[in-house]
Structure formats: C-alpha cells, structure tokens
Short mmCIF file of C-alpha atoms and ligand atoms in Angstrom, two decimals:
data_model
loop_
_atom_site.label_atom_id
_atom_site.label_comp_id
_atom_site.label_asym_id
_atom_site.label_seq_id
_atom_site.Cartn_x
_atom_site.Cartn_y
_atom_site.Cartn_z
CA MET A 1 10.29 26.72 -1.77
CA GLU A 2 7.34 27.54 -3.97
CA LYS A 3 4.75 24.77 -4.43
CA LYS A 4 3.67 23.69 -7.90
CA ASN A 5 0.43 25.07 -9.18
CA ILE A 6 -1.73 21.97 -8.65
CA ALA A 7 -5.39 21.79 -7.59
CA TRP A 8 -4.47 19.64 -4.55
CA GLU A 9 -8.02 19.28 -3.26
CA GLU A 10 -9.16 17.80 -6.56
CA LEU A 11 -6.48 15.14 -6.92
CA GLY A 12 -7.55 11.53 -7.25
CA PHE A 13 -5.20 8.57 -7.11
CA GLY A 14 -3.40 9.09 -10.41
CA TYR A 15 0.08 9.54 -11.81
CA ILE A 16 1.58 12.97 -12.35
CA SER A 17 5.18 13.09 -13.51
CA THR A 18 7.35 15.12 -11.12
CA ASP A 19 10.83 16.61 -11.57
CA TYR A 20 13.10 13.86 -10.17
CA ARG A 21 13.25 10.13 -9.61
CA TYR A 22 15.99 7.94 -8.14
CA VAL A 23 17.69 5.17 -10.12
CA SER A 24 20.26 2.56 -9.19
CA MET A 25 21.46 -0.33 -11.35
CA TYR A 26 22.63 -3.76 -10.24
CA LYS A 27 25.26 -5.41 -12.41
CA ASP A 28 28.17 -7.82 -11.89
CA GLY A 29 26.92 -8.62 -8.41
CA GLN A 30 26.67 -5.07 -7.07
CA TRP A 31 24.54 -1.96 -6.93
CA ASP A 32 25.99 1.21 -8.42
CA LYS A 33 25.93 4.34 -6.30
CA GLY A 34 22.56 5.56 -7.60
CA ALA A 35 21.45 9.05 -8.56
CA LEU A 36 18.50 11.34 -9.07
CA VAL A 37 17.53 11.68 -12.73
CA SER A 38 14.93 13.77 -14.52
CA ASP A 39 13.89 11.39 -17.34
CA PRO A 40 10.65 9.56 -16.44
CA ASN A 41 11.09 7.03 -19.25
CA VAL A 42 12.86 3.69 -19.09
CA THR A 43 14.50 1.98 -22.05
CA MET A 44 15.32 -1.69 -21.89
CA ASN A 45 15.85 -4.76 -24.02
CA GLU A 46 12.75 -6.34 -25.59
CA CYS A 47 13.56 -9.57 -23.78
CA ALA A 48 14.10 -8.03 -20.32
CA CYS A 49 13.15 -10.52 -17.58
CA VAL A 50 10.47 -8.16 -16.24
CA LEU A 51 8.78 -7.98 -19.64
CA GLN A 52 8.81 -11.73 -20.21
CA TYR A 53 8.45 -13.23 -16.74
CA ALA A 54 7.20 -10.36 -14.56
CA GLN A 55 10.19 -10.37 -12.22
CA THR A 56 9.28 -7.22 -10.35
CA CYS A 57 8.26 -6.07 -6.90
CA PHE A 58 7.30 -2.69 -5.53
CA GLU A 59 6.44 -0.68 -2.44
CA GLY A 60 4.19 2.23 -1.58
CA LEU A 61 4.56 4.84 1.14
CA LYS A 62 3.65 8.49 1.60
CA ALA A 63 5.21 11.81 2.50
CA TYR A 64 3.08 14.30 4.41
CA THR A 65 3.23 17.97 5.29
CA THR A 66 2.72 18.26 9.02
CA GLU A 67 0.63 20.85 10.80
CA ASP A 68 3.80 22.81 11.60
CA GLY A 69 5.04 22.70 8.00
CA ARG A 70 7.66 19.90 8.10
CA ILE A 71 7.80 17.16 5.47
CA VAL A 72 7.81 13.65 6.93
CA THR A 73 7.49 10.04 5.83
CA PHE A 74 5.70 7.32 7.78
CA ARG A 75 7.67 4.19 8.76
CA PRO A 76 9.76 3.93 5.56
CA ASP A 77 11.99 1.38 7.32
CA MET A 78 9.06 -1.05 7.21
CA ASN A 79 8.76 -0.61 3.44
CA ALA A 80 12.49 -1.20 3.07
CA GLU A 81 12.20 -4.43 5.05
CA ARG A 82 9.15 -5.65 3.16
CA MET A 83 10.88 -4.95 -0.14
CA GLU A 84 13.82 -7.02 1.07
CA SER A 85 11.53 -9.99 1.59
CA SER A 86 9.74 -9.45 -1.73
CA ALA A 87 13.07 -9.27 -3.57
CA ALA A 88 14.50 -12.31 -1.84
CA TYR A 89 11.39 -14.37 -2.66
CA LEU A 90 11.60 -13.37 -6.33
CA GLU A 91 15.32 -14.26 -6.48
CA MET A 92 16.31 -10.62 -6.84
CA PRO A 93 19.19 -8.91 -5.07
CA VAL A 94 18.20 -6.93 -1.98
CA PHE A 95 18.44 -3.15 -2.18
CA PRO A 96 20.02 -2.28 1.19
CA LYS A 97 17.75 -0.70 3.79
CA ASN A 98 19.99 2.29 4.52
CA ARG A 99 20.16 3.05 0.80
CA PHE A 100 16.39 2.66 0.45
CA LEU A 101 15.86 5.20 3.24
CA ASP A 102 18.41 7.56 1.72
CA ALA A 103 16.68 7.28 -1.66
CA VAL A 104 13.30 8.15 -0.08
CA ASP A 105 14.86 11.20 1.56
CA GLN A 106 16.49 12.30 -1.69
CA VAL A 107 13.46 11.84 -3.95
CA VAL A 108 11.04 13.52 -1.58
CA ALA A 109 13.40 16.44 -0.91
CA ALA A 110 14.10 16.92 -4.62
CA ASN A 111 10.34 17.00 -5.31
CA ALA A 112 9.38 19.05 -2.24
CA ALA A 113 7.40 21.43 -4.46
CA TYR A 114 5.03 18.52 -5.15
CA VAL A 115 4.37 17.60 -1.52
CA PRO A 116 0.75 18.64 -1.01
CA PRO A 117 0.18 21.34 1.62
CA TYR A 118 -1.14 20.49 5.08
CA GLY A 119 -4.92 20.30 5.14
CA SER A 120 -5.34 19.81 1.38
CA GLY A 121 -6.42 16.18 1.76
CA ALA A 122 -3.65 15.12 -0.63
CA THR A 123 -0.27 13.49 0.07
CA LEU A 124 2.85 12.58 -1.87
CA TYR A 125 2.82 8.89 -2.82
CA VAL A 126 6.27 7.33 -3.07
CA ARG A 127 6.66 4.29 -5.33
CA PRO A 128 9.89 2.30 -4.98
CA TYR A 129 10.23 -0.70 -7.31
CA MET A 130 12.77 -2.95 -8.91
CA TYR A 131 12.85 -5.35 -11.78
CA GLY A 132 14.86 -7.83 -13.80
CA TYR A 133 16.44 -5.72 -16.49
CA ASN A 134 18.60 -7.81 -18.79
CA ALA A 135 17.45 -10.17 -21.54
CA VAL A 136 16.40 -13.61 -20.34
CA ILE A 137 14.57 -16.16 -22.44
CA GLY A 138 14.94 -19.39 -20.48
CA VAL A 139 12.96 -19.13 -17.27
CA LYS A 140 15.51 -17.93 -14.73
CA PRO A 141 16.18 -14.79 -12.70
CA ALA A 142 17.83 -11.81 -14.38
CA SER A 143 21.42 -10.93 -13.52
CA GLU A 144 20.95 -7.17 -13.89
CA TYR A 145 18.31 -5.11 -12.07
CA MET A 146 16.99 -1.60 -12.05
CA PHE A 147 15.79 -0.07 -8.77
CA ARG A 148 13.73 3.08 -9.20
CA MET A 149 11.70 5.36 -7.00
CA PHE A 150 9.33 8.06 -8.20
CA VAL A 151 6.78 10.20 -6.41
CA THR A 152 3.39 11.51 -7.42
CA PRO A 153 0.92 13.68 -5.51
CA VAL A 154 -2.33 11.82 -4.81
CA GLY A 155 -5.78 12.27 -3.33
CA PRO A 156 -8.12 9.52 -2.09
CA TYR A 157 -7.69 6.02 -3.55
CA PHE A 158 -11.43 5.44 -3.83
CA LYS A 159 -13.59 7.94 -5.65
CA GLY A 160 -15.96 9.71 -3.30
CA GLY A 161 -13.37 10.10 -0.54
CA ILE A 162 -14.57 8.54 2.68
CA LYS A 163 -18.06 7.51 1.64
CA PRO A 164 -18.52 3.84 2.60
CA LEU A 165 -17.79 1.31 -0.15
CA THR A 166 -19.72 -1.64 -1.49
CA VAL A 167 -17.45 -4.63 -1.97
CA ARG A 168 -18.14 -8.13 -3.19
CA ILE A 169 -16.82 -11.53 -2.22
CA SER A 170 -14.80 -12.55 -5.25
CA ASP A 171 -14.92 -15.88 -7.02
CA PHE A 172 -11.40 -15.25 -8.26
CA ASP A 173 -8.44 -16.06 -6.04
CA ARG A 174 -5.75 -13.49 -5.42
CA ALA A 175 -3.03 -15.82 -4.21
CA ALA A 176 -2.28 -19.52 -4.20
CA PRO A 177 -1.66 -21.49 -1.01
CA ASN A 178 2.13 -21.28 -0.53
CA GLY A 179 2.26 -18.73 -3.36
CA THR A 180 3.16 -15.04 -3.49
CA GLY A 181 0.29 -13.40 -1.58
CA HIS A 182 2.58 -12.31 1.27
CA ILE A 183 4.97 -10.30 -0.94
CA LYS A 184 4.42 -7.18 -3.01
CA ALA A 185 5.03 -8.74 -6.41
CA GLY A 186 3.68 -7.05 -9.54
CA LEU A 187 2.23 -10.38 -10.63
CA ASN A 188 -0.28 -10.32 -7.74
CA TYR A 189 -1.71 -7.13 -9.19
CA ALA A 190 -1.68 -8.39 -12.78
CA MET A 191 -3.91 -11.27 -11.74
CA SER A 192 -6.29 -8.90 -9.98
CA LEU A 193 -6.92 -6.73 -13.06
CA HIS A 194 -9.64 -8.94 -14.53
CA ALA A 195 -11.29 -9.29 -11.12
CA ILE A 196 -11.33 -5.52 -10.52
CA VAL A 197 -12.65 -4.65 -13.98
CA ASP A 198 -15.35 -7.29 -13.57
CA ALA A 199 -16.23 -5.95 -10.09
CA HIS A 200 -16.48 -2.36 -11.37
CA GLU A 201 -18.64 -3.45 -14.32
CA LYS A 202 -21.02 -5.07 -11.86
CA GLY A 203 -21.17 -1.97 -9.65
CA PHE A 204 -18.78 -2.96 -6.84
CA ASP A 205 -15.90 -0.84 -5.59
CA GLU A 206 -13.53 -3.72 -4.78
CA ASN A 207 -13.14 -7.47 -4.36
CA ILE A 208 -12.66 -9.22 -1.07
CA TYR A 209 -10.70 -12.39 -1.73
CA LEU A 210 -11.20 -15.51 0.36
CA ASP A 211 -8.42 -17.80 1.54
CA PRO A 212 -7.23 -19.73 -1.50
CA ALA A 213 -7.13 -23.14 0.18
CA THR A 214 -10.62 -23.43 1.68
CA ARG A 215 -12.46 -20.32 0.43
CA THR A 216 -14.08 -19.85 3.81
CA THR A 217 -12.15 -17.07 5.53
CA ILE A 218 -11.58 -13.43 4.61
CA GLU A 219 -8.17 -12.57 3.14
CA GLU A 220 -7.88 -9.02 1.80
CA THR A 221 -8.75 -6.87 -1.21
CA GLY A 222 -6.63 -6.23 -4.31
CA GLY A 223 -4.86 -3.28 -2.72
CA ALA A 224 -5.59 -3.23 1.00
CA ASN A 225 -5.98 -5.39 4.11
CA VAL A 226 -9.37 -5.66 5.80
CA LEU A 227 -10.13 -4.62 9.36
CA PHE A 228 -13.35 -5.24 11.30
CA VAL A 229 -14.86 -3.82 14.45
CA THR A 230 -17.01 -6.38 16.30
CA LYS A 231 -20.38 -5.50 17.77
CA ASP A 232 -18.71 -5.41 21.19
CA GLY A 233 -16.03 -2.98 20.01
CA LYS A 234 -12.98 -5.22 19.41
CA ILE A 235 -10.69 -4.72 16.42
CA VAL A 236 -10.23 -7.92 14.44
CA THR A 237 -8.13 -8.49 11.33
CA PRO A 238 -7.46 -11.69 9.37
CA ARG A 239 -4.32 -13.67 10.07
CA SER A 240 -3.14 -15.51 6.99
CA SER A 241 0.13 -16.46 5.33
CA SER A 242 -1.21 -15.43 1.92
CA ILE A 243 -2.01 -11.75 2.59
CA LEU A 244 0.34 -8.79 2.35
CA PRO A 245 1.58 -7.73 5.80
CA SER A 246 0.17 -4.22 5.61
CA ILE A 247 2.16 -1.57 7.44
CA THR A 248 -1.01 0.47 7.90
CA ARG A 249 -2.85 -2.50 9.44
CA ARG A 250 0.02 -3.29 11.79
CA SER A 251 0.19 0.38 12.78
CA LEU A 252 -3.57 0.54 13.34
CA LEU A 253 -3.52 -2.49 15.63
CA TYR A 254 -0.86 -0.76 17.71
CA VAL A 255 -2.81 2.51 17.73
CA ALA A 256 -6.03 0.71 18.68
CA LYS A 257 -4.36 -0.97 21.63
CA GLU A 258 -1.94 1.65 22.86
CA TYR A 259 -3.73 4.91 22.02
CA LEU A 260 -7.39 3.95 22.15
CA GLY A 261 -7.32 1.15 24.71
CA LEU A 262 -9.22 -1.23 22.42
CA GLN A 263 -8.86 -5.00 22.36
CA VAL A 264 -7.28 -6.31 19.16
CA GLU A 265 -7.25 -9.77 17.61
CA GLU A 266 -5.49 -11.20 14.57
CA ARG A 267 -7.10 -14.48 13.57
CA PRO A 268 -9.01 -16.19 10.78
CA ILE A 269 -12.43 -14.56 10.18
CA THR A 270 -15.17 -16.53 8.45
CA LEU A 271 -17.84 -14.98 6.29
CA ALA A 272 -20.44 -16.33 8.73
CA GLU A 273 -18.77 -14.36 11.52
CA VAL A 274 -18.81 -11.20 9.42
CA ARG A 275 -22.53 -11.61 9.00
CA GLU A 276 -23.22 -12.16 12.67
CA ASN A 277 -20.57 -10.36 14.63
CA MET A 278 -19.21 -7.30 12.79
CA ALA A 279 -20.39 -3.72 13.20
CA GLU A 280 -17.79 -1.87 11.10
CA CYS A 281 -15.38 -2.72 8.34
CA GLY A 282 -12.56 -0.78 6.72
CA LEU A 283 -9.97 -1.35 4.00
CA CYS A 284 -6.56 -0.28 5.21
CA GLY A 285 -3.38 0.48 3.34
CA THR A 286 -1.09 3.31 2.35
CA ALA A 287 -3.26 4.30 -0.61
CA ALA A 288 -6.58 3.40 1.03
CA VAL A 289 -5.65 4.85 4.50
CA ILE A 290 -8.84 3.46 6.08
CA SER A 291 -11.67 3.39 3.60
CA PRO A 292 -14.93 2.39 5.27
CA VAL A 293 -17.01 -0.47 3.89
CA GLY A 294 -20.79 -0.15 4.19
CA LYS A 295 -21.86 -3.32 2.45
CA ILE A 296 -20.32 -6.68 1.57
CA VAL A 297 -22.14 -8.64 -1.13
CA ASP A 298 -21.73 -12.40 -1.08
CA HIS A 299 -23.29 -13.78 -4.26
CA GLY A 300 -26.45 -11.74 -3.97
CA ASN A 301 -26.63 -11.90 -0.17
CA GLU A 302 -25.99 -8.48 1.26
CA ILE A 303 -24.18 -8.04 4.54
CA CYS A 304 -24.97 -4.49 5.60
CA LEU A 305 -22.62 -3.29 8.29
CA PRO A 306 -24.66 -1.63 11.06
CA ALA A 307 -22.39 1.46 10.79
CA GLY A 308 -24.08 2.06 7.45
CA MET A 309 -23.51 3.65 4.07
CA VAL A 310 -23.49 7.30 5.04
CA GLU A 311 -20.26 7.84 6.93
CA MET A 312 -17.44 6.02 8.70
CA GLY A 313 -18.39 3.98 11.74
CA PRO A 314 -17.46 5.62 15.07
CA ILE A 315 -14.54 3.34 15.93
CA THR A 316 -13.18 3.35 12.37
CA LYS A 317 -13.30 7.15 12.57
CA LYS A 318 -11.31 7.17 15.82
CA LEU A 319 -8.68 4.91 14.24
CA TYR A 320 -8.57 7.11 11.13
CA ASP A 321 -8.24 10.32 13.13
CA THR A 322 -5.51 8.91 15.34
CA LEU A 323 -3.46 7.42 12.49
CA THR A 324 -3.69 10.50 10.27
CA GLY A 325 -3.07 12.68 13.35
CA ILE A 326 0.20 10.81 13.91
CA GLN A 327 1.13 11.07 10.22
CA MET A 328 0.42 14.80 10.07
CA GLY A 329 2.08 15.66 13.36
CA ARG A 330 -1.05 16.51 15.37
CA ILE A 331 -0.59 13.52 17.68
CA GLN A 332 2.69 12.34 19.22
CA ALA A 333 3.98 9.35 17.23
CA PRO A 334 5.50 6.22 18.71
CA THR A 335 9.31 6.33 18.62
CA GLY A 336 10.71 5.71 15.16
CA TRP A 337 7.46 6.03 13.19
CA ILE A 338 8.12 9.43 11.64
CA ARG A 339 11.16 10.28 9.51
CA GLU A 340 11.62 13.96 8.85
CA ILE A 341 12.93 14.98 5.44
CA ARG A 342 15.40 17.84 5.36
CA VAL A 343 14.60 20.02 2.38
N1 PLP B 401 -2.66 -5.46 0.66
C1 PLP B 401 -2.34 -5.24 -0.61
C2 PLP B 401 -2.64 -6.30 -1.59
C3 PLP B 401 -1.72 -4.03 -0.98
O1 PLP B 401 -1.40 -3.79 -2.25
C4 PLP B 401 -1.47 -3.06 0.01
C5 PLP B 401 -0.82 -1.80 -0.35
O2 PLP B 401 0.32 -1.60 -0.14
C6 PLP B 401 -1.84 -3.33 1.31
C7 PLP B 401 -2.42 -4.54 1.61
C8 PLP B 401 -1.59 -2.34 2.38
O3 PLP B 401 -0.25 -2.34 2.77
P1 PLP B 401 0.39 -1.03 3.41
O4 PLP B 401 -0.43 -0.67 4.57
O5 PLP B 401 1.75 -1.48 3.81
O6 PLP B 401 0.40 0.00 2.35
C1 COI B 402 -0.41 1.03 -1.60
O1 COI B 402 -1.32 1.24 -0.81
O2 COI B 402 0.69 1.57 -1.50
C2 COI B 402 -0.57 0.11 -2.70
O3 COI B 402 0.42 -0.33 -3.21
C3 COI B 402 -1.88 -0.25 -3.18
C4 COI B 402 -1.97 -0.11 -4.65
C5 COI B 402 -3.10 -0.92 -5.08
C6 COI B 402 -2.10 1.32 -5.06
#
C-alpha cells in the first residue's frame, strides 16, 4: 500500500480529512449495522439535541506503525469502556464494545495510507464520537443518535514538540463537584475554550485546574492528566472524582511500577506540595503523550521544576521512552495492550 504524500515530520495536531470514516445510526431502540462512508460532512436537523443541548461525548486513541512495519492500536478496549460510561452518564445508548473495536479496525485499515511511517514522529489519531441527532426542544435526551469515527494524521499536541511547557494555575473551574469531569463530554471542552484562549493570550501553554470544591488540590489540564515525579523519585498523580480517567496515565503508572521499578502513588496533591516536593511534571494523554512541564505559574508565583525548561526530566524521559517503545513495538507490551490491525 502506497502512503499518501504528506510531510509527516511537519504535522502538528490538526485535522486532515482522510478517505473513510465509520458511521452507525441509532433509531427505534437499536443501532444499525454501520458502514464506512467517504463523505466527511454531516447533515442534521437545526434542532438536533447536540446542537441545542450539547448531548455529545467522544474518545481519542492512536494507531501507530511499529518498528517492524505493522499497524497497531493501543488499548482501544479502554476507550470503548470509557465511552460506555460517558454515554450512560449523558443518557445516550451505549455503542457496544465489540462493535467499537471492529469500527476502529475498519477505519484504520481503510485509511492505512494515512498511518504515518515508523520514525516520522507522527501517528494516526482516531476520534470516535456520538451525539443526539434528532430534533429536541424541551430539555430531554434525543431518541436518535449518530456514532461516527474518523481518523487524522497528527504530530505533537503542543507546538515545539517536547520542549517543557509553562502552565498556569487557572481561576476558572473545569468541572463541578459531582459534575461531568470524569466523562469525556464535549461540554467539558466547550467550557475550557475561554480559559485556554485567555491562557494563550497571557503567554501560557495550558491551564492546570484545581479541584472545584476546595480549589486547593491539582486536578488536570484541559486535555491531559498531570503526573509528577517527587524529589525522591516517586511517581505521583492526583486522585479525584472530577478528572478524566486517562488511559495514558493509568498505563504510565503500570509501566513505572512494573517496567521501571518505581514507587507510584495516586492521591490528592496540594499546590504547596508541588512547590516543595516535586522535581518533574508532565501532562499525559493520548494527544499529549507525556509533555514535560518546566514551570507552573500560580498568580505570579513561579514554581520552577528542578528538571528545568530545556528538556524532559530524566524520569519523565524514561517513562516516555518506555511507553512509546511499547506503542511502537520496540518493547514487549503487557498482554492485551496492543491490537494489531490487519490491512
Ligand atoms: N484529561 C482530559 C481532560 C482529556 O481530554 C484527555 C484526553 O483524552 C486526557 C485527560 C487523557 O486521557 P487519555 O490518556 O485516555 O487520552
Ligand atoms: C486526547 O488526548 O485524545 C484528547 O482528547 C485531548 C484533546 C484535547 C485533543
């Protein structure tokens, strides 16, 4: 199969329309059998529930070309499961896990010419999503839904690749206590748009949100969980019911413990502790992979991570190399983490 003529090394995190996407419709209480289609556009009623009341959730995962030339996805079963919980919480029907996995296989295989080559630094981002499709004007869930999945080749999420970021502690909240922070609902991202534009205008790369109830502990950023390395070399990540359960973060904790022999802790982390106890910080997620943080600015007070602004800290780097090694087939993966796509 001949690859598309794309400057893979120069890709940022943007949308490029590819040849095929997967669509399935839910109507009269059931999903239709679904199919690959070539039209990237969606037509729907002006009063569709998603347009009026933002009834939509999504996922994000990646396909990789391995060192030996296979195409694989990383833990897509976890995305299927998280989408089940997002859908259930938004009163949407669940798209069955086996069908979700089959759709990933189909879309990636059909767009194999867009999977970036091994070593290019780019990957194929897979975006499953679903939304309330029929017209609804009283506030209630839709009765018809569209599930779609497209792919787009991407480079690094943050400009500048793996140069450490400067992030600020945000005055805006991302999630409410007992709200929707733990699911991947479109509305969580809508509310972050003002905060991210404001952060960029003021020279910051991202916002770190604090816990919405007490505003004392670290939650996560708009599009990634946060991971710290303590001065004595432990991996610590926030535990909270209002953050998205990142598949990357959960995988990294496993890798830290089982592959690198590091101690790991999931618990609340106060800003004061960040100031005193942390040597390295990274933002972790499918899009972000692990993007190192060099500086956290808390209302004018700078917390400079000892690992610095020049490159990734040494332990973050080990985590990054091990995770990406597993994803690209250089390092043996734990059972069930890698799903090969037959092209
Ligand atoms: N947190 C938020 C708010 C996100 O949007 C994402 C991206 O998916 C993550 C965390 C990271 O999750 P994952 O590692 O499953 O991609
Ligand atoms: C992902 O990492 O898949 C996400 O959904 C983050 C998004 C902000 C691009």
